[in-house]
Amino acid sequence: MSEADAQAVYDCLKGAMYENYNKGSKGWIPSEFVKDYRDWKLANTAPAAPGFHGERYLMTWVNPTGYDAYSEFRDEDVKIPVGTIIVKESFDVAEDGTAKAGPLFIMQKVEKDRSVETIDWFYMMVSPAGAPVAVDVISACSDCHKDNFGHQGGLGYPVPDVRVGN
Ligand code: HEC
């Protein structure tokens, strides 16, 4: 699928996605992360399809605290301010062209040494229907981020073609 096609699919889904992510209680996940992210800036220029996160297309939103640092996409010396929140929407498109929303993935940068095992990131996930999803964030999230992107502070970044500024 071309970038323009992927963008068109997103444009068609995005209203309902946001509404559904915000349905019901978010449990332990700060509900303002889910409420506010559409007021932040996107770090990608079109839906990214990197093949991780279950072959999904991804839209990466970053709050004002972390946007400038994140969107440098540094591969070393990464310094992300405490309080940075990154919210990633996902959707997939089946062979027959049917599109559907996937989970909302969230990372929050916390104080140094608060969570050494995850490079001081808190990981959270919200289902497409708005429910907080309980996962073992070490094995389900952090291990992959650490093993693959530990050298860049645990950040995977959108694929280069769709990074802002490229
Ligand atoms: C199999 C590896 C893998 C697993 C498991 C994984 N991720 Fe990721 N994640 C990636 C890759 C690769 C990227 C960058 C791709 C992109 O965003 O286009 C990424 C990007 C992200 C981003 C955007 C910030 C960044 O790193 O640039 C968030 C937020 C995120 N993941 C959250 C999660 C959460 C929450 C979980 C667990 C529920 C999770 N991830 C599990 C590989 C993984």
Short mmCIF file of C-alpha atoms and ligand atoms in Angstrom, two decimals:
data_model
loop_
_atom_site.label_atom_id
_atom_site.label_comp_id
_atom_site.label_asym_id
_atom_site.label_seq_id
_atom_site.Cartn_x
_atom_site.Cartn_y
_atom_site.Cartn_z
CA MET A 1 0.00 0.00 0.00
CA SER A 2 1.35 3.47 -0.88
CA GLU A 3 1.88 6.15 1.74
CA ALA A 4 -1.05 8.10 0.30
CA ASP A 5 -3.31 5.05 0.54
CA ALA A 6 -2.22 4.37 4.12
CA GLN A 7 -2.86 8.02 4.97
CA ALA A 8 -6.33 7.82 3.40
CA VAL A 9 -7.14 4.75 5.49
CA TYR A 10 -5.95 6.55 8.63
CA ASP A 11 -8.00 9.65 7.78
CA CYS A 12 -11.04 7.46 7.50
CA LEU A 13 -10.42 5.58 10.78
CA LYS A 14 -9.01 8.28 13.00
CA GLY A 15 -12.22 9.79 14.38
CA ALA A 16 -13.56 6.46 15.60
CA MET A 17 -10.14 5.32 16.82
CA TYR A 18 -9.79 8.29 19.13
CA GLU A 19 -13.35 7.96 20.38
CA ASN A 20 -12.94 4.26 21.11
CA TYR A 21 -9.53 4.55 22.82
CA ASN A 22 -11.21 7.02 25.16
CA LYS A 23 -14.20 4.82 26.05
CA GLY A 24 -14.50 3.63 29.64
CA SER A 25 -12.05 3.66 32.53
CA LYS A 26 -8.33 3.55 31.81
CA GLY A 27 -7.57 1.89 35.16
CA TRP A 28 -3.91 2.47 36.12
CA ILE A 29 -3.18 4.34 32.90
CA PRO A 30 -3.40 8.13 33.28
CA SER A 31 -6.52 8.92 31.25
CA GLU A 32 -5.16 12.32 30.22
CA PHE A 33 -2.49 10.58 28.11
CA VAL A 34 -5.27 9.11 26.00
CA LYS A 35 -7.39 12.23 26.05
CA ASP A 36 -4.63 14.69 25.18
CA TYR A 37 -2.38 13.04 22.63
CA ARG A 38 -4.18 14.37 19.56
CA ASP A 39 -3.20 17.89 20.68
CA TRP A 40 0.48 16.91 20.50
CA LYS A 41 2.65 16.72 17.41
CA LEU A 42 3.24 13.78 15.12
CA ALA A 43 6.80 12.55 14.65
CA ASN A 44 5.91 10.85 11.37
CA THR A 45 4.63 12.30 8.10
CA ALA A 46 2.58 9.28 7.02
CA PRO A 47 1.55 5.99 8.63
CA ALA A 48 4.69 3.91 9.20
CA ALA A 49 4.70 0.18 8.54
CA PRO A 50 7.91 -1.13 10.11
CA GLY A 51 6.83 -4.76 10.44
CA PHE A 52 7.12 -4.84 14.20
CA HIS A 53 4.06 -4.34 16.41
CA GLY A 54 2.27 -7.05 14.44
CA GLU A 55 2.53 -5.71 10.86
CA ARG A 56 0.61 -2.64 11.81
CA TYR A 57 0.65 0.91 10.55
CA LEU A 58 1.74 3.36 13.19
CA MET A 59 1.23 7.04 14.04
CA THR A 60 3.58 8.40 16.70
CA TRP A 61 2.49 11.38 18.81
CA VAL A 62 4.88 13.06 21.29
CA ASN A 63 3.97 15.54 24.01
CA PRO A 64 5.56 19.03 24.10
CA THR A 65 8.00 17.99 26.87
CA GLY A 66 9.73 15.48 24.64
CA TYR A 67 8.94 16.40 21.05
CA ASP A 68 12.12 18.28 20.18
CA ALA A 69 14.43 15.69 21.73
CA TYR A 70 12.54 12.73 20.24
CA SER A 71 12.32 14.18 16.75
CA GLU A 72 16.10 14.47 16.51
CA PHE A 73 15.94 10.66 16.14
CA ARG A 74 19.41 10.38 17.64
CA ASP A 75 21.11 7.01 17.56
CA GLU A 76 23.51 7.89 20.35
CA ASP A 77 23.65 10.31 23.26
CA VAL A 78 19.87 10.23 23.47
CA LYS A 79 18.62 12.57 26.18
CA ILE A 80 14.88 12.43 26.60
CA PRO A 81 13.41 14.70 29.29
CA VAL A 82 11.56 13.18 32.23
CA GLY A 83 7.83 13.63 31.59
CA THR A 84 8.08 12.80 27.90
CA ILE A 85 5.07 10.80 26.75
CA ILE A 86 4.92 9.02 23.43
CA VAL A 87 1.59 7.65 22.23
CA LYS A 88 1.48 5.41 19.22
CA GLU A 89 -1.74 4.62 17.41
CA SER A 90 -1.91 1.49 15.30
CA PHE A 91 -4.15 0.01 12.65
CA ASP A 92 -3.96 -2.80 10.19
CA VAL A 93 -5.29 -3.48 6.75
CA ALA A 94 -6.21 -7.05 5.82
CA GLU A 95 -5.61 -8.68 2.42
CA ASP A 96 -9.20 -7.94 1.44
CA GLY A 97 -8.71 -4.24 2.21
CA THR A 98 -10.60 -4.18 5.50
CA ALA A 99 -9.00 -1.75 7.91
CA LYS A 100 -9.24 -1.92 11.66
CA ALA A 101 -7.81 -0.14 14.64
CA GLY A 102 -5.14 -1.80 16.76
CA PRO A 103 -3.99 -1.02 20.29
CA LEU A 104 -2.68 2.30 21.52
CA PHE A 105 0.92 1.95 22.73
CA ILE A 106 2.25 4.36 25.34
CA MET A 107 5.72 5.11 26.77
CA GLN A 108 6.35 7.54 29.61
CA LYS A 109 9.84 8.68 30.62
CA VAL A 110 10.22 8.57 34.41
CA GLU A 111 12.91 9.78 36.81
CA LYS A 112 16.38 8.32 36.50
CA ASP A 113 16.72 4.92 38.25
CA ARG A 114 13.00 4.65 38.96
CA SER A 115 12.83 1.70 36.55
CA VAL A 116 16.38 0.68 35.69
CA GLU A 117 15.25 -2.55 34.03
CA THR A 118 13.28 -0.62 31.37
CA ILE A 119 15.72 2.28 30.85
CA ASP A 120 13.32 4.38 32.95
CA TRP A 121 10.39 3.99 30.59
CA PHE A 122 6.91 2.99 31.75
CA TYR A 123 5.04 1.02 29.09
CA MET A 124 1.26 0.94 28.76
CA MET A 125 -1.27 -0.39 26.28
CA VAL A 126 -4.93 0.41 25.60
CA SER A 127 -7.11 -1.90 23.53
CA PRO A 128 -8.89 -0.61 20.40
CA ALA A 129 -12.07 -0.59 22.52
CA GLY A 130 -10.53 1.58 25.24
CA ALA A 131 -9.65 -1.01 27.89
CA PRO A 132 -6.32 -0.87 29.71
CA VAL A 133 -4.46 -4.06 28.81
CA ALA A 134 -2.50 -5.83 31.54
CA VAL A 135 0.69 -7.21 30.02
CA ASP A 136 4.05 -8.10 31.51
CA VAL A 137 5.68 -4.96 30.19
CA ILE A 138 9.16 -6.40 30.65
CA SER A 139 8.70 -9.35 28.33
CA ALA A 140 5.92 -7.89 26.17
CA CYS A 141 7.42 -4.45 25.58
CA SER A 142 10.69 -3.49 27.18
CA ASP A 143 12.82 -6.50 26.23
CA CYS A 144 12.30 -5.89 22.52
CA HIS A 145 12.91 -2.15 22.86
CA LYS A 146 16.02 -2.75 24.97
CA ASP A 147 17.51 -5.54 22.86
CA ASN A 148 16.99 -3.71 19.59
CA PHE A 149 17.27 -0.06 20.59
CA GLY A 150 19.12 -0.04 23.91
CA HIS A 151 21.94 1.95 22.29
CA GLN A 152 19.45 4.74 21.50
CA GLY A 153 17.75 4.94 24.85
CA GLY A 154 15.19 2.23 24.08
CA LEU A 155 13.56 4.15 21.24
CA GLY A 156 12.69 2.49 17.94
CA TYR A 157 11.59 5.63 16.04
CA PRO A 158 9.41 5.64 12.92
CA VAL A 159 11.04 4.18 9.80
CA PRO A 160 13.34 6.82 8.21
CA ASP A 161 11.13 7.51 5.15
CA VAL A 162 8.34 8.95 7.27
CA ARG A 163 10.29 10.77 9.99
CA VAL A 164 9.44 14.45 10.29
CA GLY A 165 12.20 16.54 8.78
CA ASN A 166 13.12 13.86 6.24
C1 HEC B 1 9.05 -7.03 18.79
C2 HEC B 1 9.54 -5.74 19.21
C3 HEC B 1 8.64 -4.79 19.95
C4 HEC B 1 7.79 -5.05 20.99
C5 HEC B 1 7.50 -6.39 21.65
C6 HEC B 1 7.19 -3.79 21.35
N1 HEC B 1 7.68 -2.79 20.55
FE1 HEC B 1 7.25 -0.81 20.68
N2 HEC B 1 8.39 -0.43 19.05
C7 HEC B 1 9.07 -1.36 18.32
C8 HEC B 1 9.62 -0.72 17.13
C9 HEC B 1 10.42 -1.41 16.03
C10 HEC B 1 9.25 0.63 17.20
C11 HEC B 1 9.54 1.72 16.17
C12 HEC B 1 8.68 1.53 14.97
C13 HEC B 1 7.77 2.65 14.67
O1 HEC B 1 7.24 3.29 15.61
O2 HEC B 1 7.56 2.93 13.50
C14 HEC B 1 8.49 0.78 18.42
C15 HEC B 1 7.99 1.99 18.86
C16 HEC B 1 7.23 2.15 20.00
C17 HEC B 1 6.75 3.42 20.48
C18 HEC B 1 7.09 4.79 19.90
C19 HEC B 1 8.38 5.29 20.57
C20 HEC B 1 9.64 4.74 19.97
O3 HEC B 1 10.20 3.73 20.48
O4 HEC B 1 10.12 5.34 18.98
C21 HEC B 1 5.98 3.16 21.58
C22 HEC B 1 5.25 4.19 22.42
C23 HEC B 1 6.00 1.73 21.79
N3 HEC B 1 6.76 1.14 20.81
C24 HEC B 1 5.35 1.09 22.84
C25 HEC B 1 5.35 -0.28 23.03
C26 HEC B 1 4.57 -0.97 24.07
C27 HEC B 1 3.68 -0.27 25.07
C28 HEC B 1 4.83 -2.29 23.93
C29 HEC B 1 4.25 -3.44 24.74
C30 HEC B 1 2.81 -3.51 24.87
C31 HEC B 1 5.76 -2.44 22.81
N4 HEC B 1 6.05 -1.21 22.30
C32 HEC B 1 6.26 -3.66 22.36
C33 HEC B 1 9.24 -2.68 18.66
C34 HEC B 1 8.55 -3.35 19.67
#
